[in-house]
DNA sequence: ATGGTCGGTCCCCGA
């Protein structure tokens, strides 16, 4: 059996509910990690999504951020409701679950990594510090020697070929050398980027801005990623960017990115 | 070269 795991920044679950329900029905991912739900837990349209056969867990907040984890397989445990390392961090950006798959437990996180603009500045400092905390936690997870899938909007462009025009993004928090170094440090721990492993093509995007006709001109960036522990990477069969989702009515500015695993 | 769009909340912020 296969396990498909998707990540999708929906940019408000309330504004996006018809699109989200349509896509879940059509793509039938086993696990879907959502970001920017932009609601408190009580405002999440839980029943509509449960009706499609999903277990639903959320870490919401008012107006901004908020993450959710949907799973057709049983959720054994919510192992984290926040990224460890800063008790005072009140932003809802991390949820992690242990999910029952056919060949044993799989740990999946839904991550909304801070944007970090404008850079430099306090928001950029927060981003880099958050990435440092993510690295420390990712390292601890590796010691479990389990399949771990860190799925989310990383607000990070890994290579110059992951953007239509890298020069136009120079200085932006999504592409700055310090951001890229922090991302690379997580990979150097022993994580694999699913897209690079299973596809790797240049100029494949997961986000197109609402402004300036970015979608019509294919001015996109690839910032939604799955990071895999060795036990997950060994089982990765394929990846897919659900690009057609961006062309729908009332689309999010991000599209789903899916990994299919033999797990 | 510039201006352009969403969503949530409330008269502007974040992306």
Coordinates of C-alpha atoms (C1' of nucleotides) in Angstrom, one line a residue:
Chain A
X1 CA 0.0 0.0 0.0
X2 CA 1.1 3.6 -0.5
X3 CA 0.8 6.6 1.7
X4 CA 0.4 10.0 0.0
X5 CA 1.3 13.1 2.0
X6 CA 0.4 16.6 0.8
X7 CA 1.3 20.1 1.9
X8 CA -0.8 23.1 1.0
X9 CA -0.8 26.7 2.2
X10 CA -4.6 27.4 1.7
X11 CA -4.4 31.1 2.7
X12 CA -7.6 31.0 4.9
X13 CA -9.6 27.8 5.3
X14 CA -12.8 29.7 5.3
X15 CA -12.2 31.6 2.1
X16 CA -10.8 28.3 0.5
X17 CA -13.3 25.7 1.8
X18 CA -14.9 24.9 -1.6
X19 CA -11.5 24.5 -3.3
X20 CA -10.1 22.5 -0.4
X21 CA -13.1 20.1 -0.4
X22 CA -13.0 19.7 -4.2
X23 CA -9.3 18.9 -4.1
X24 CA -9.5 16.5 -1.3
X25 CA -12.3 14.6 -3.1
X26 CA -10.4 14.5 -6.3
X27 CA -6.8 13.8 -5.1
X28 CA -7.7 11.7 -2.0
X29 CA -4.4 12.3 -0.2
X30 CA -4.0 10.0 2.8
X31 CA -2.5 12.9 4.8
X32 CA -2.9 16.6 4.1
X33 CA -0.9 19.3 6.0
X34 CA -2.5 22.7 5.7
X35 CA -1.0 26.1 6.5
X36 CA -2.4 29.6 7.0
X37 CA -5.8 28.4 8.1
X38 CA -6.2 31.9 9.6
X39 CA -8.7 30.9 12.2
X40 CA -8.9 29.7 15.8
X41 CA -9.6 26.0 16.3
X42 CA -13.3 26.5 16.9
X43 CA -13.6 28.3 13.5
X44 CA -12.2 25.4 11.5
X45 CA -14.7 23.6 9.2
X46 CA -14.1 20.3 10.9
X47 CA -17.4 18.5 10.1
X48 CA -17.2 19.1 6.4
X49 CA -13.7 17.6 6.2
X50 CA -14.5 14.8 8.6
X51 CA -17.3 13.9 6.2
X52 CA -14.7 13.1 3.6
X53 CA -13.1 10.5 5.9
X54 CA -10.4 12.5 7.6
X55 CA -9.3 12.8 11.2
X56 CA -8.7 16.5 11.8
X57 CA -6.2 18.2 14.2
X58 CA -5.6 21.9 14.2
X59 CA -3.4 24.5 15.9
X60 CA -5.2 27.8 15.1
X61 CA -4.9 31.4 16.0
X62 CA -7.0 34.5 15.2
X63 CA -6.3 36.3 11.9
X64 CA -2.8 35.0 11.2
X65 CA -0.9 31.7 10.7
X66 CA -2.5 28.4 11.9
X67 CA -1.8 24.9 10.8
X68 CA -3.9 21.7 10.4
X69 CA -3.2 18.0 9.9
X70 CA -5.8 15.9 8.1
X71 CA -5.4 12.1 8.0
X72 CA -7.4 9.2 6.7
X73 CA -5.3 6.8 8.7
X74 CA -5.6 6.8 12.5
X75 CA -3.7 9.5 14.4
X76 CA -1.9 7.6 17.2
X77 CA -0.7 10.8 19.0
X78 CA -0.3 14.5 18.5
X79 CA 3.4 14.6 19.5
X80 CA 3.8 18.4 19.3
X81 CA 1.4 21.4 19.1
X82 CA 4.3 23.9 18.9
X83 CA 7.9 23.9 17.8
X84 CA 10.0 23.3 20.8
X85 CA 12.7 25.8 21.9
X86 CA 10.8 29.0 22.8
X87 CA 8.0 29.0 25.4
X88 CA 7.1 32.6 24.5
X89 CA 6.5 32.0 20.8
X90 CA 2.7 32.4 20.4
X91 CA 2.5 32.0 16.7
X92 CA 0.6 28.9 15.5
X93 CA 3.1 27.4 13.0
X94 CA 3.7 23.8 13.9
X95 CA 1.8 20.6 14.6
X96 CA 3.2 17.1 14.5
X97 CA 1.5 13.7 14.7
X98 CA 2.3 10.0 14.7
X99 CA 0.1 8.3 12.1
X100 CA -0.6 4.6 11.7
X101 CA 0.5 3.4 8.3
X102 CA 0.6 -0.2 7.0
X103 CA 4.2 -0.8 7.9
X104 CA 4.2 1.0 11.2
X105 CA 4.1 4.6 12.5
X106 CA 5.0 7.6 10.4
X107 CA 5.7 11.0 11.9
X108 CA 4.3 13.9 10.0
X109 CA 4.6 17.6 10.7
X110 CA 2.6 20.5 9.2
X111 CA 5.0 23.5 9.2
X112 CA 4.4 27.2 8.4
X113 CA 7.9 28.7 8.5
X114 CA 8.0 32.5 9.0
X115 CA 8.2 34.6 5.9
X116 CA 10.9 36.9 7.4
X117 CA 10.3 40.0 5.3
X118 CA 11.3 42.8 5.5
X119 CA 14.9 41.7 5.8
X120 CA 17.0 42.6 7.6
X121 CA 14.9 43.4 10.7
X122 CA 13.1 41.7 13.6
X123 CA 10.9 39.5 11.4
X124 CA 14.0 38.2 9.6
X125 CA 15.6 37.5 13.0
X126 CA 12.5 35.6 14.1
X127 CA 12.7 33.5 10.9
X128 CA 16.3 32.6 11.4
X129 CA 15.8 31.8 15.0
X130 CA 12.7 29.7 14.1
X131 CA 14.9 27.8 11.6
X132 CA 17.5 27.2 14.2
X133 CA 14.8 25.7 16.5
X134 CA 13.5 23.6 13.6
X135 CA 17.0 22.2 13.1
X136 CA 17.4 21.3 16.7
X137 CA 14.0 19.5 16.7
X138 CA 14.6 17.8 13.4
X139 CA 17.9 16.5 14.7
X140 CA 16.1 15.0 17.8
X141 CA 13.6 13.4 15.4
X142 CA 16.3 11.7 13.4
X143 CA 17.4 9.8 16.6
X144 CA 14.1 8.0 16.6
X145 CA 15.1 6.3 13.3
X146 CA 11.5 6.5 12.1
X147 CA 10.0 7.6 8.8
X148 CA 9.6 11.4 9.4
X149 CA 8.0 13.8 6.9
X150 CA 8.4 17.5 7.6
X151 CA 5.8 19.0 5.3
X152 CA 5.1 22.7 4.9
X153 CA 5.4 26.2 3.5
X154 CA 9.1 26.8 4.3
X155 CA 9.1 30.3 2.7
X156 CA 12.4 29.3 1.2
X157 CA 13.6 29.1 -2.4
X158 CA 16.3 26.4 -2.4
X159 CA 18.0 27.1 -5.7
X160 CA 18.1 29.9 -8.2
X161 CA 16.4 27.6 -10.6
X162 CA 13.4 27.4 -8.3
X163 CA 12.4 30.9 -9.2
X164 CA 11.5 32.6 -12.5
X165 CA 14.0 35.3 -12.0
X166 CA 16.4 35.0 -9.1
X167 CA 17.9 38.5 -9.6
X168 CA 14.4 40.0 -9.0
X169 CA 14.4 38.3 -5.6
X170 CA 17.8 39.4 -4.4
X171 CA 17.7 40.5 -0.8
X172 CA 14.4 38.9 -0.1
X173 CA 14.0 36.8 3.1
X174 CA 12.9 33.8 0.9
X175 CA 16.3 33.6 -0.9
X176 CA 18.9 35.4 1.3
X177 CA 22.1 33.4 1.9
X178 CA 21.4 33.2 5.7
X179 CA 18.0 31.7 5.1
X180 CA 19.4 29.2 2.6
X181 CA 22.2 28.2 4.9
X182 CA 19.7 27.5 7.7
X183 CA 17.7 25.3 5.3
X184 CA 20.8 23.5 4.1
X185 CA 21.9 22.9 7.7
X186 CA 18.7 20.9 8.2
X187 CA 19.4 18.8 5.1
X188 CA 23.0 18.2 6.2
X189 CA 21.6 16.6 9.4
X190 CA 20.5 13.8 7.0
X191 CA 17.1 15.0 5.6
X192 CA 16.3 14.8 1.9
X193 CA 14.2 17.3 0.0
X194 CA 11.5 15.1 -1.7
X195 CA 11.2 17.2 -4.9
X196 CA 15.0 17.0 -5.6
X197 CA 15.1 13.3 -4.9
X198 CA 12.1 12.3 -7.1
X199 CA 12.0 15.0 -9.8
X200 CA 14.6 17.8 -9.5
X201 CA 13.5 19.8 -12.6
X202 CA 14.2 23.5 -12.8
X203 CA 11.4 26.1 -12.8
X204 CA 8.7 24.0 -11.1
X205 CA 6.8 26.3 -8.8
X206 CA 4.3 25.9 -5.9
X207 CA 3.5 29.6 -5.4
X208 CA 2.4 32.4 -7.7
X209 CA 1.7 35.8 -6.3
X210 CA -1.8 37.3 -6.7
X211 CA -0.1 40.5 -8.0
X212 CA 1.2 41.6 -11.4
X213 CA -0.2 38.7 -13.3
X214 CA 2.3 36.3 -11.8
X215 CA 0.2 33.2 -12.5
X216 CA -0.5 34.2 -16.2
X217 CA 3.2 34.9 -16.7
X218 CA 4.3 31.8 -14.8
X219 CA 6.3 34.0 -12.4
X220 CA 6.4 31.5 -9.6
X221 CA 8.6 30.2 -6.8
X222 CA 9.1 26.8 -5.2
X223 CA 8.7 27.2 -1.5
X224 CA 6.5 24.3 -0.3
X225 CA 8.6 21.3 0.6
X226 CA 8.7 17.8 2.1
X227 CA 11.8 17.1 4.1
X228 CA 12.4 13.4 4.7
X229 CA 14.3 11.3 7.2
X230 CA 16.3 8.5 5.6
X231 CA 13.6 6.0 6.6
X232 CA 11.0 8.1 4.7
X233 CA 13.3 9.0 1.8
X234 CA 14.0 5.3 1.1
X235 CA 10.3 4.8 0.6
X236 CA 9.6 7.8 -1.6
X237 CA 8.1 6.7 -5.0
X238 CA 7.1 10.0 -6.7
X239 CA 6.2 13.6 -6.2
X240 CA 3.6 15.9 -7.8
X241 CA 2.9 19.6 -7.9
X242 CA -0.9 20.1 -8.3
X243 CA -0.4 23.0 -10.6
X244 CA -4.0 23.1 -12.0
X245 CA -5.3 24.1 -8.6
X246 CA -3.9 27.6 -9.1
X247 CA -6.1 28.1 -12.1
X248 CA -9.4 27.6 -10.3
X249 CA -11.8 30.3 -9.2
X250 CA -10.9 31.8 -5.8
X251 CA -7.5 29.9 -5.8
X252 CA -5.0 30.1 -3.0
X253 CA -1.7 31.6 -4.1
X254 CA 0.0 28.2 -3.2
X255 CA -0.8 24.8 -4.7
X256 CA -0.6 21.4 -3.1
X257 CA 2.7 19.5 -3.2
X258 CA 2.3 15.7 -2.8
X259 CA 4.7 12.9 -2.0
X260 CA 3.8 9.2 -2.5
X261 CA 5.5 6.7 -0.3
X262 CA 5.6 2.9 0.0
X263 CA 4.7 3.1 3.7
Chain B
dA1 C1' 10.0 51.1 -14.9
dT2 C1' 6.1 50.7 -12.4
dG3 C1' 2.1 49.0 -10.1
dG4 C1' -0.3 45.4 -9.2
dT5 C1' -4.0 41.4 -5.4
dC6 C1' -5.8 38.9 -1.8
dG7 C1' -7.7 37.7 3.2
dG8 C1' -9.0 39.2 7.8
dT9 C1' -10.2 42.7 10.4
dC10 C1' -11.4 47.1 11.1
dC11 C1' -9.7 52.0 9.0
dC12 C1' -4.3 48.9 8.0
dC13 C1' -1.3 44.5 8.4
dG14 C1' 0.7 40.5 6.4
dA15 C1' 1.9 38.0 2.4

